[in-house]
Structures are given as C-alpha cells and as structure tokens.
Amino acid sequence: DRDGRLAVAFPLRELARAGPIAIAWLSPSAPRLHLLPFRGSDTNIRIAGGRIAFHQFVSQKRSALAVSDLQRRARTFARFAQPVRLRGFDFDGRRLTWASDRVTSRRVDCPPPGEGRPCVRRETGVTSIWLRSVATARVRLIARLRFEDTFGR
C-alpha cells in the first residue's frame, strides 16, 4: 500500500502444495503479522487503500472474490460456481476488476498413436471482464471475449 503496508499470503502447512492459505498484513508502524480470519484459495492477493482483495473457496465447488478491511471485516464482491470460474483480478483500493470464464464445452485432444505428444484438455467458452466499485454495489460488464479450443485447466 502507499503508506508502506504489506499484505502477505502463505500456506498454513509447511511445504503444502494445496490447502488453506493464510492472509495477513503488517506495516512500518505495526511490524508484526496481523492475521486475518479468512483463508485464501491461493497466494494471489492485492492491498490498496487499507483493504485486501483475495479469492477464497466457499465450498468444494464454489468460490468468492472478497475484500477485507484491516479491522477484519470482509465483503463478498463476486461468487463463482461451475461452469463459471475466476481467471484473475486486480484491485486499486476503490475498484475491483476481474475476469471470469464460463466454460461451455470441454474435450480431450489426443494425437494419432505413435506421434509422441500427450493428450491435452481443450475448452471453449466466454471470458467476461467485470468492474465493481467498492463503495457501491454497481457492477459493470466491460467485455465478453470468446475462447475456442484453448488449453484447459
């Protein structure tokens, strides 16, 4: 953040490849970790304007994009459930922007025998880019972009 605050995200278990991600902040005037009571889905977080944006799992098949203030109060700004998933997000302290994918079809693409290339997953769908003000509930669709036969996740 502009005032020197830093947000950190780290696995709760040493050497964990999956599992809950702790989210905390510290500042020059309060240099100890202030652990937030929320768990992230990954280490991709943003701090700006005294707030931290993060992606979290709500259940095994649902997730949410949320913003917390430094007093540990969080608000959900977007929810995701299959076939929609979060692709990425950014946050400037006043506005939250994110891209979400709606996968409409999936297929496995395997080469002819003997070619030596592995089978890959391919997906088709639409990426939507959204913008939302933190102060209001107004959500604006910025763009819809089709993707076809891209490498799947």
mmCIF file of N, CA and C in Angstrom, residues 22-140:
data_model
loop_
_atom_site.group_PDB
_atom_site.id
_atom_site.type_symbol
_atom_site.label_atom_id
_atom_site.label_comp_id
_atom_site.label_asym_id
_atom_site.label_seq_id
_atom_site.Cartn_x
_atom_site.Cartn_y
_atom_site.Cartn_z
ATOM 1 N N ALA A 22 -3.161 -18.648 4.469
ATOM 2 C CA ALA A 22 -3.347 -17.589 5.468
ATOM 3 C C ALA A 22 -3.103 -16.233 4.815
ATOM 4 N N ILE A 23 -3.855 -15.226 5.263
ATOM 5 C CA ILE A 23 -3.708 -13.861 4.758
ATOM 6 C C ILE A 23 -3.444 -12.964 5.958
ATOM 7 N N ALA A 24 -2.424 -12.113 5.834
ATOM 8 C CA ALA A 24 -2.046 -11.232 6.933
ATOM 9 C C ALA A 24 -1.516 -9.918 6.364
ATOM 10 N N TRP A 25 -1.344 -8.948 7.243
ATOM 11 C CA TRP A 25 -0.749 -7.670 6.841
ATOM 12 C C TRP A 25 0.186 -7.183 7.940
ATOM 13 N N LEU A 26 1.088 -6.304 7.573
ATOM 14 C CA LEU A 26 1.957 -5.642 8.528
ATOM 15 C C LEU A 26 2.314 -4.272 7.957
ATOM 16 N N SER A 27 2.799 -3.381 8.797
ATOM 17 C CA SER A 27 3.137 -2.029 8.357
ATOM 18 C C SER A 27 4.362 -1.539 9.115
ATOM 19 N N PRO A 28 4.973 -0.456 8.647
ATOM 20 C CA PRO A 28 6.128 0.086 9.375
ATOM 21 C C PRO A 28 5.781 0.470 10.819
ATOM 22 N N SER A 29 4.561 0.950 11.047
ATOM 23 C CA SER A 29 4.180 1.340 12.410
ATOM 24 C C SER A 29 3.686 0.161 13.252
ATOM 25 N N ALA A 30 3.312 -0.950 12.610
ATOM 26 C CA ALA A 30 2.876 -2.166 13.312
ATOM 27 C C ALA A 30 3.531 -3.358 12.623
ATOM 28 N N PRO A 31 4.840 -3.579 12.872
ATOM 29 C CA PRO A 31 5.609 -4.547 12.088
ATOM 30 C C PRO A 31 5.395 -6.027 12.404
ATOM 31 N N ARG A 32 4.391 -6.365 13.172
ATOM 32 C CA ARG A 32 4.094 -7.786 13.394
ATOM 33 C C ARG A 32 2.979 -8.232 12.447
ATOM 34 N N LEU A 33 2.882 -9.529 12.207
ATOM 35 C CA LEU A 33 1.827 -10.050 11.327
ATOM 36 C C LEU A 33 0.464 -9.899 12.002
ATOM 37 N N HIS A 34 -0.478 -9.318 11.281
ATOM 38 C CA HIS A 34 -1.884 -9.227 11.721
ATOM 39 C C HIS A 34 -2.651 -10.235 10.869
ATOM 40 N N LEU A 35 -2.871 -11.417 11.417
ATOM 41 C CA LEU A 35 -3.519 -12.499 10.684
ATOM 42 C C LEU A 35 -5.005 -12.226 10.562
ATOM 43 N N LEU A 36 -5.536 -12.321 9.332
ATOM 44 C CA LEU A 36 -6.974 -12.166 9.110
ATOM 45 C C LEU A 36 -7.659 -13.514 9.297
ATOM 46 N N PRO A 37 -8.940 -13.522 9.671
ATOM 47 C CA PRO A 37 -9.627 -14.791 9.934
ATOM 48 C C PRO A 37 -10.111 -15.502 8.672
ATOM 49 N N PHE A 38 -9.718 -15.025 7.496
ATOM 50 C CA PHE A 38 -10.174 -15.596 6.230
ATOM 51 C C PHE A 38 -9.054 -16.414 5.617
ATOM 52 N N ARG A 39 -9.407 -17.388 4.802
ATOM 53 C CA ARG A 39 -8.426 -18.212 4.109
ATOM 54 C C ARG A 39 -8.570 -17.996 2.617
ATOM 55 N N GLY A 40 -7.442 -17.810 1.948
ATOM 56 C CA GLY A 40 -7.439 -17.633 0.505
ATOM 57 C C GLY A 40 -7.365 -18.960 -0.213
ATOM 58 N N SER A 41 -7.707 -18.931 -1.489
ATOM 59 C CA SER A 41 -7.595 -20.134 -2.312
ATOM 60 C C SER A 41 -6.204 -20.255 -2.908
ATOM 61 N N ASP A 42 -5.494 -19.119 -2.979
ATOM 62 C CA ASP A 42 -4.124 -19.103 -3.485
ATOM 63 C C ASP A 42 -3.415 -17.870 -2.921
ATOM 64 N N THR A 43 -2.182 -17.664 -3.318
ATOM 65 C CA THR A 43 -1.408 -16.552 -2.757
ATOM 66 C C THR A 43 -1.572 -15.252 -3.544
ATOM 67 N N ASN A 44 -2.457 -15.226 -4.517
ATOM 68 C CA ASN A 44 -2.711 -14.016 -5.300
ATOM 69 C C ASN A 44 -3.631 -13.090 -4.505
ATOM 70 N N ILE A 45 -3.069 -12.043 -3.904
ATOM 71 C CA ILE A 45 -3.834 -11.055 -3.139
ATOM 72 C C ILE A 45 -3.381 -9.666 -3.559
ATOM 73 N N ARG A 46 -4.197 -8.646 -3.263
ATOM 74 C CA ARG A 46 -3.852 -7.250 -3.548
ATOM 75 C C ARG A 46 -4.191 -6.406 -2.336
ATOM 76 N N ILE A 47 -3.307 -5.444 -1.998
ATOM 77 C CA ILE A 47 -3.595 -4.497 -0.928
ATOM 78 C C ILE A 47 -3.568 -3.094 -1.521
ATOM 79 N N ALA A 48 -4.562 -2.298 -1.171
ATOM 80 C CA ALA A 48 -4.633 -0.902 -1.616
ATOM 81 C C ALA A 48 -5.689 -0.196 -0.779
ATOM 82 N N GLY A 49 -5.429 1.052 -0.441
ATOM 83 C CA GLY A 49 -6.415 1.846 0.286
ATOM 84 C C GLY A 49 -6.815 1.264 1.632
ATOM 85 N N GLY A 50 -5.926 0.531 2.285
ATOM 86 C CA GLY A 50 -6.256 -0.062 3.576
ATOM 87 C C GLY A 50 -7.190 -1.258 3.490
ATOM 88 N N ARG A 51 -7.239 -1.887 2.304
ATOM 89 C CA ARG A 51 -8.083 -3.074 2.100
ATOM 90 C C ARG A 51 -7.291 -4.137 1.364
ATOM 91 N N ILE A 52 -7.687 -5.391 1.568
ATOM 92 C CA ILE A 52 -7.031 -6.520 0.915
ATOM 93 C C ILE A 52 -8.065 -7.302 0.118
ATOM 94 N N ALA A 53 -7.794 -7.499 -1.165
ATOM 95 C CA ALA A 53 -8.664 -8.306 -2.027
ATOM 96 C C ALA A 53 -8.064 -9.700 -2.152
ATOM 97 N N PHE A 54 -8.936 -10.717 -2.126
ATOM 98 C CA PHE A 54 -8.464 -12.102 -2.199
ATOM 99 C C PHE A 54 -9.562 -13.000 -2.734
ATOM 100 N N HIS A 55 -9.156 -14.160 -3.234
ATOM 101 C CA HIS A 55 -10.070 -15.185 -3.731
ATOM 102 C C HIS A 55 -10.102 -16.299 -2.691
ATOM 103 N N GLN A 56 -11.300 -16.774 -2.360
ATOM 104 C CA GLN A 56 -11.405 -17.831 -1.355
ATOM 105 C C GLN A 56 -12.389 -18.898 -1.795
ATOM 106 N N PHE A 57 -12.155 -20.134 -1.313
ATOM 107 C CA PHE A 57 -13.113 -21.211 -1.546
ATOM 108 C C PHE A 57 -14.206 -21.110 -0.499
ATOM 109 N N VAL A 58 -15.455 -21.199 -0.951
ATOM 110 C CA VAL A 58 -16.607 -21.196 -0.053
ATOM 111 C C VAL A 58 -17.007 -22.641 0.239
ATOM 112 N N SER A 59 -16.877 -23.494 -0.752
ATOM 113 C CA SER A 59 -17.105 -24.929 -0.611
ATOM 114 C C SER A 59 -16.214 -25.610 -1.646
ATOM 115 N N GLN A 60 -16.374 -26.903 -1.794
ATOM 116 C CA GLN A 60 -15.544 -27.632 -2.746
ATOM 117 C C GLN A 60 -15.793 -27.189 -4.188
ATOM 118 N N LYS A 61 -17.007 -26.712 -4.490
ATOM 119 C CA LYS A 61 -17.347 -26.342 -5.864
ATOM 120 C C LYS A 61 -17.668 -24.862 -6.045
ATOM 121 N N ARG A 62 -17.566 -24.078 -4.976
ATOM 122 C CA ARG A 62 -17.898 -22.647 -5.062
ATOM 123 C C ARG A 62 -16.767 -21.812 -4.487
ATOM 124 N N SER A 63 -16.604 -20.615 -5.059
ATOM 125 C CA SER A 63 -15.585 -19.699 -4.547
ATOM 126 C C SER A 63 -16.134 -18.275 -4.610
ATOM 127 N N ALA A 64 -15.368 -17.349 -4.039
ATOM 128 C CA ALA A 64 -15.807 -15.957 -3.981
ATOM 129 C C ALA A 64 -14.602 -15.031 -4.049
ATOM 130 N N LEU A 65 -14.829 -13.848 -4.579
ATOM 131 C CA LEU A 65 -13.847 -12.781 -4.579
ATOM 132 C C LEU A 65 -14.286 -11.808 -3.496
ATOM 133 N N ALA A 66 -13.415 -11.552 -2.532
ATOM 134 C CA ALA A 66 -13.792 -10.753 -1.371
ATOM 135 C C ALA A 66 -12.761 -9.659 -1.108
ATOM 136 N N VAL A 67 -13.195 -8.641 -0.343
ATOM 137 C CA VAL A 67 -12.317 -7.553 0.083
ATOM 138 C C VAL A 67 -12.499 -7.397 1.583
ATOM 139 N N SER A 68 -11.371 -7.354 2.302
ATOM 140 C CA SER A 68 -11.396 -7.171 3.755
ATOM 141 C C SER A 68 -10.711 -5.856 4.105
ATOM 142 N N ASP A 69 -11.251 -5.166 5.107
ATOM 143 C CA ASP A 69 -10.507 -4.035 5.642
ATOM 144 C C ASP A 69 -9.507 -4.584 6.661
ATOM 145 N N LEU A 70 -8.683 -3.732 7.199
ATOM 146 C CA LEU A 70 -7.649 -4.201 8.123
ATOM 147 C C LEU A 70 -8.193 -4.504 9.513
ATOM 148 N N GLN A 71 -9.473 -4.169 9.749
ATOM 149 C CA GLN A 71 -10.128 -4.494 11.020
ATOM 150 C C GLN A 71 -10.840 -5.842 10.949
ATOM 151 N N ARG A 72 -10.557 -6.629 9.892
ATOM 152 C CA ARG A 72 -11.045 -7.998 9.752
ATOM 153 C C ARG A 72 -12.497 -8.099 9.316
ATOM 154 N N ARG A 73 -13.035 -7.056 8.686
ATOM 155 C CA ARG A 73 -14.397 -7.102 8.147
ATOM 156 C C ARG A 73 -14.311 -7.308 6.638
ATOM 157 N N ALA A 74 -14.918 -8.383 6.157
ATOM 158 C CA ALA A 74 -14.848 -8.711 4.727
ATOM 159 C C ALA A 74 -16.220 -8.644 4.083
ATOM 160 N N ARG A 75 -16.221 -8.305 2.804
ATOM 161 C CA ARG A 75 -17.429 -8.313 1.973
ATOM 162 C C ARG A 75 -17.149 -9.111 0.714
ATOM 163 N N THR A 76 -18.132 -9.890 0.293
ATOM 164 C CA THR A 76 -18.016 -10.653 -0.948
ATOM 165 C C THR A 76 -18.466 -9.764 -2.100
ATOM 166 N N PHE A 77 -17.673 -9.750 -3.174
ATOM 167 C CA PHE A 77 -17.983 -8.921 -4.326
ATOM 168 C C PHE A 77 -18.382 -9.717 -5.554
ATOM 169 N N ALA A 78 -17.995 -10.977 -5.630
ATOM 170 C CA ALA A 78 -18.387 -11.842 -6.751
ATOM 171 C C ALA A 78 -18.342 -13.284 -6.280
ATOM 172 N N ARG A 79 -19.240 -14.097 -6.818
ATOM 173 C CA ARG A 79 -19.298 -15.522 -6.480
ATOM 174 C C ARG A 79 -19.135 -16.338 -7.757
ATOM 175 N N PHE A 80 -18.537 -17.519 -7.604
ATOM 176 C CA PHE A 80 -18.262 -18.376 -8.752
ATOM 177 C C PHE A 80 -18.655 -19.809 -8.421
ATOM 178 N N ALA A 81 -19.303 -20.460 -9.366
ATOM 179 C CA ALA A 81 -19.650 -21.874 -9.263
ATOM 180 C C ALA A 81 -19.635 -22.439 -10.676
ATOM 181 N N GLN A 82 -19.291 -23.698 -10.803
ATOM 182 C CA GLN A 82 -19.215 -24.305 -12.129
ATOM 183 C C GLN A 82 -20.501 -24.078 -12.890
ATOM 184 N N PRO A 83 -20.436 -23.706 -14.145
ATOM 185 C CA PRO A 83 -19.296 -23.716 -15.059
ATOM 186 C C PRO A 83 -18.504 -22.394 -15.101
ATOM 187 N N VAL A 84 -18.735 -21.484 -14.165
ATOM 188 C CA VAL A 84 -18.020 -20.204 -14.140
ATOM 189 C C VAL A 84 -16.878 -20.283 -13.124
ATOM 190 N N ARG A 85 -15.707 -19.770 -13.510
ATOM 191 C CA ARG A 85 -14.552 -19.757 -12.621
ATOM 192 C C ARG A 85 -13.819 -18.417 -12.756
ATOM 193 N N LEU A 86 -13.122 -18.058 -11.723
ATOM 194 C CA LEU A 86 -12.315 -16.838 -11.735
ATOM 195 C C LEU A 86 -11.044 -17.081 -12.518
ATOM 196 N N ARG A 87 -10.723 -16.164 -13.422
ATOM 197 C CA ARG A 87 -9.463 -16.247 -14.174
ATOM 198 C C ARG A 87 -8.385 -15.389 -13.520
ATOM 199 N N GLY A 88 -8.755 -14.191 -13.043
ATOM 200 C CA GLY A 88 -7.793 -13.301 -12.415
ATOM 201 C C GLY A 88 -8.484 -12.037 -11.938
ATOM 202 N N PHE A 89 -7.786 -11.227 -11.129
ATOM 203 C CA PHE A 89 -8.387 -9.995 -10.619
ATOM 204 C C PHE A 89 -7.312 -8.967 -10.309
ATOM 205 N N ASP A 90 -7.754 -7.716 -10.148
ATOM 206 C CA ASP A 90 -6.885 -6.642 -9.688
ATOM 207 C C ASP A 90 -7.723 -5.694 -8.844
ATOM 208 N N PHE A 91 -7.037 -4.867 -8.042
ATOM 209 C CA PHE A 91 -7.721 -4.023 -7.063
ATOM 210 C C PHE A 91 -6.880 -2.787 -6.814
ATOM 211 N N ASP A 92 -7.512 -1.603 -6.865
ATOM 212 C CA ASP A 92 -6.776 -0.355 -6.627
ATOM 213 C C ASP A 92 -7.200 0.360 -5.346
ATOM 214 N N GLY A 93 -8.000 -0.296 -4.514
ATOM 215 C CA GLY A 93 -8.482 0.309 -3.274
ATOM 216 C C GLY A 93 -9.881 0.884 -3.399
ATOM 217 N N ARG A 94 -10.263 1.274 -4.610
ATOM 218 C CA ARG A 94 -11.609 1.812 -4.854
ATOM 219 C C ARG A 94 -12.430 0.935 -5.793
ATOM 220 N N ARG A 95 -11.729 0.262 -6.701
ATOM 221 C CA ARG A 95 -12.412 -0.569 -7.688
ATOM 222 C C ARG A 95 -11.777 -1.944 -7.747
ATOM 223 N N LEU A 96 -12.630 -2.927 -7.983
ATOM 224 C CA LEU A 96 -12.201 -4.314 -8.125
ATOM 225 C C LEU A 96 -12.551 -4.726 -9.546
ATOM 226 N N THR A 97 -11.601 -5.267 -10.264
ATOM 227 C CA THR A 97 -11.872 -5.769 -11.607
ATOM 228 C C THR A 97 -11.467 -7.233 -11.665
ATOM 229 N N TRP A 98 -12.233 -8.016 -12.403
ATOM 230 C CA TRP A 98 -11.916 -9.437 -12.508
ATOM 231 C C TRP A 98 -12.377 -9.988 -13.844
ATOM 232 N N ALA A 99 -11.771 -11.099 -14.207
ATOM 233 C CA ALA A 99 -12.158 -11.835 -15.406
ATOM 234 C C ALA A 99 -12.656 -13.200 -14.950
ATOM 235 N N SER A 100 -13.791 -13.599 -15.506
ATOM 236 C CA SER A 100 -14.336 -14.916 -15.192
ATOM 237 C C SER A 100 -14.579 -15.677 -16.489
ATOM 238 N N ASP A 101 -14.333 -16.974 -16.456
ATOM 239 C CA ASP A 101 -14.562 -17.848 -17.602
ATOM 240 C C ASP A 101 -15.829 -18.642 -17.393
ATOM 241 N N ARG A 102 -16.652 -18.699 -18.419
ATOM 242 C CA ARG A 102 -17.790 -19.630 -18.464
ATOM 243 C C ARG A 102 -17.441 -20.661 -19.522
ATOM 244 N N VAL A 103 -17.137 -21.873 -19.066
ATOM 245 C CA VAL A 103 -16.760 -22.946 -19.980
ATOM 246 C C VAL A 103 -18.039 -23.610 -20.487
ATOM 247 N N THR A 104 -18.199 -23.617 -21.814
ATOM 248 C CA THR A 104 -19.414 -24.189 -22.409
ATOM 249 C C THR A 104 -19.197 -25.604 -22.947
ATOM 250 N N SER A 105 -17.937 -25.946 -23.240
ATOM 251 C CA SER A 105 -17.649 -27.317 -23.661
ATOM 252 C C SER A 105 -16.189 -27.661 -23.372
ATOM 253 N N ARG A 106 -15.969 -28.951 -23.163
ATOM 254 C CA ARG A 106 -14.630 -29.490 -22.910
ATOM 255 C C ARG A 106 -14.451 -30.739 -23.765
ATOM 256 N N ARG A 107 -13.219 -30.960 -24.156
ATOM 257 C CA ARG A 107 -12.914 -32.206 -24.868
ATOM 258 C C ARG A 107 -11.474 -32.581 -24.608
ATOM 259 N N VAL A 108 -11.143 -33.835 -24.819
ATOM 260 C CA VAL A 108 -9.772 -34.321 -24.708
ATOM 261 C C VAL A 108 -9.248 -34.511 -26.120
ATOM 262 N N ASP A 109 -8.118 -33.901 -26.404
ATOM 263 C CA ASP A 109 -7.492 -33.939 -27.723
ATOM 264 C C ASP A 109 -6.275 -34.849 -27.645
ATOM 265 N N CYS A 110 -6.379 -36.034 -28.279
ATOM 266 C CA CYS A 110 -5.271 -36.990 -28.280
ATOM 267 C C CYS A 110 -4.704 -37.103 -29.699
ATOM 268 N N PRO A 111 -3.385 -37.193 -29.817
ATOM 269 C CA PRO A 111 -2.769 -37.314 -31.142
ATOM 270 C C PRO A 111 -2.932 -38.736 -31.684
ATOM 271 N N PRO A 112 -2.649 -38.916 -32.968
ATOM 272 C CA PRO A 112 -2.641 -40.281 -33.502
ATOM 273 C C PRO A 112 -1.578 -41.121 -32.793
ATOM 274 N N PRO A 113 -1.795 -42.423 -32.663
ATOM 275 C CA PRO A 113 -0.810 -43.280 -31.994
ATOM 276 C C PRO A 113 0.573 -43.142 -32.631
ATOM 277 N N GLY A 114 1.594 -43.124 -31.776
ATOM 278 C CA GLY A 114 2.968 -43.053 -32.252
ATOM 279 C C GLY A 114 3.502 -41.649 -32.454
ATOM 280 N N GLU A 115 2.647 -40.621 -32.309
ATOM 281 C CA GLU A 115 3.115 -39.253 -32.528
ATOM 282 C C GLU A 115 3.943 -38.739 -31.356
ATOM 283 N N GLY A 116 3.731 -39.297 -30.166
ATOM 284 C CA GLY A 116 4.563 -38.939 -29.033
ATOM 285 C C GLY A 116 4.089 -37.749 -28.221
ATOM 286 N N ARG A 117 3.076 -37.064 -28.650
ATOM 287 C CA ARG A 117 2.566 -35.911 -27.896
ATOM 288 C C ARG A 117 1.484 -36.406 -26.938
ATOM 289 N N PRO A 118 1.406 -35.826 -25.749
ATOM 290 C CA PRO A 118 0.389 -36.275 -24.782
ATOM 291 C C PRO A 118 -1.002 -35.753 -25.146
ATOM 292 N N CYS A 119 -2.004 -36.385 -24.574
ATOM 293 C CA CYS A 119 -3.371 -35.884 -24.714
ATOM 294 C C CYS A 119 -3.492 -34.600 -23.899
ATOM 295 N N VAL A 120 -4.274 -33.660 -24.384
ATOM 296 C CA VAL A 120 -4.499 -32.396 -23.676
ATOM 297 C C VAL A 120 -5.991 -32.108 -23.605
ATOM 298 N N ARG A 121 -6.358 -31.377 -22.557
ATOM 299 C CA ARG A 121 -7.739 -30.928 -22.403
ATOM 300 C C ARG A 121 -7.921 -29.628 -23.168
ATOM 301 N N ARG A 122 -9.026 -29.493 -23.864
ATOM 302 C CA ARG A 122 -9.350 -28.262 -24.593
ATOM 303 C C ARG A 122 -10.713 -27.759 -24.109
ATOM 304 N N GLU A 123 -10.834 -26.428 -24.054
ATOM 305 C CA GLU A 123 -12.082 -25.818 -23.581
ATOM 306 C C GLU A 123 -12.532 -24.717 -24.536
ATOM 307 N N THR A 124 -13.849 -24.530 -24.561
ATOM 308 C CA THR A 124 -14.473 -23.453 -25.328
ATOM 309 C C THR A 124 -15.417 -22.730 -24.384
ATOM 310 N N GLY A 125 -15.529 -21.402 -24.562
ATOM 311 C CA GLY A 125 -16.432 -20.640 -23.704
ATOM 312 C C GLY A 125 -16.282 -19.148 -23.897
ATOM 313 N N VAL A 126 -16.622 -18.408 -22.847
ATOM 314 C CA VAL A 126 -16.608 -16.943 -22.888
ATOM 315 C C VAL A 126 -15.912 -16.420 -21.636
ATOM 316 N N THR A 127 -14.980 -15.481 -21.819
ATOM 317 C CA THR A 127 -14.376 -14.756 -20.703
ATOM 318 C C THR A 127 -15.092 -13.421 -20.573
ATOM 319 N N SER A 128 -15.575 -13.102 -19.383
ATOM 320 C CA SER A 128 -16.221 -11.814 -19.113
ATOM 321 C C SER A 128 -15.318 -11.008 -18.197
ATOM 322 N N ILE A 129 -15.172 -9.726 -18.496
ATOM 323 C CA ILE A 129 -14.359 -8.830 -17.673
ATOM 324 C C ILE A 129 -15.306 -7.856 -16.980
ATOM 325 N N TRP A 130 -15.201 -7.772 -15.656
ATOM 326 C CA TRP A 130 -16.119 -7.012 -14.813
ATOM 327 C C TRP A 130 -15.390 -5.925 -14.031
ATOM 328 N N LEU A 131 -16.119 -4.876 -13.656
ATOM 329 C CA LEU A 131 -15.589 -3.800 -12.828
ATOM 330 C C LEU A 131 -16.637 -3.462 -11.779
ATOM 331 N N ARG A 132 -16.198 -3.359 -10.531
ATOM 332 C CA ARG A 132 -17.135 -3.018 -9.456
ATOM 333 C C ARG A 132 -16.493 -2.029 -8.498
ATOM 334 N N SER A 133 -17.240 -1.018 -8.142
ATOM 335 C CA SER A 133 -16.804 -0.055 -7.150
ATOM 336 C C SER A 133 -16.953 -0.678 -5.769
ATOM 337 N N VAL A 134 -15.974 -0.442 -4.889
ATOM 338 C CA VAL A 134 -16.046 -0.962 -3.524
ATOM 339 C C VAL A 134 -17.111 -0.198 -2.730
ATOM 340 N N ALA A 135 -17.319 1.075 -3.064
ATOM 341 C CA ALA A 135 -18.264 1.913 -2.322
ATOM 342 C C ALA A 135 -19.721 1.624 -2.665
ATOM 343 N N THR A 136 -19.989 1.183 -3.880
ATOM 344 C CA THR A 136 -21.374 0.931 -4.290
ATOM 345 C C THR A 136 -21.520 -0.519 -4.745
ATOM 346 N N ALA A 137 -22.724 -0.925 -4.979
ATOM 347 C CA ALA A 137 -22.983 -2.287 -5.448
ATOM 348 C C ALA A 137 -22.994 -2.354 -6.975
ATOM 349 N N ARG A 138 -22.665 -1.265 -7.630
ATOM 350 C CA ARG A 138 -22.746 -1.212 -9.085
ATOM 351 C C ARG A 138 -21.655 -2.073 -9.727
ATOM 352 N N VAL A 139 -22.090 -3.034 -10.538
ATOM 353 C CA VAL A 139 -21.182 -3.904 -11.275
ATOM 354 C C VAL A 139 -21.352 -3.588 -12.756
ATOM 355 N N ARG A 140 -20.229 -3.443 -13.447
ATOM 356 C CA ARG A 140 -20.291 -3.113 -14.869
ATOM 357 C C ARG A 140 -19.551 -4.169 -15.680
#
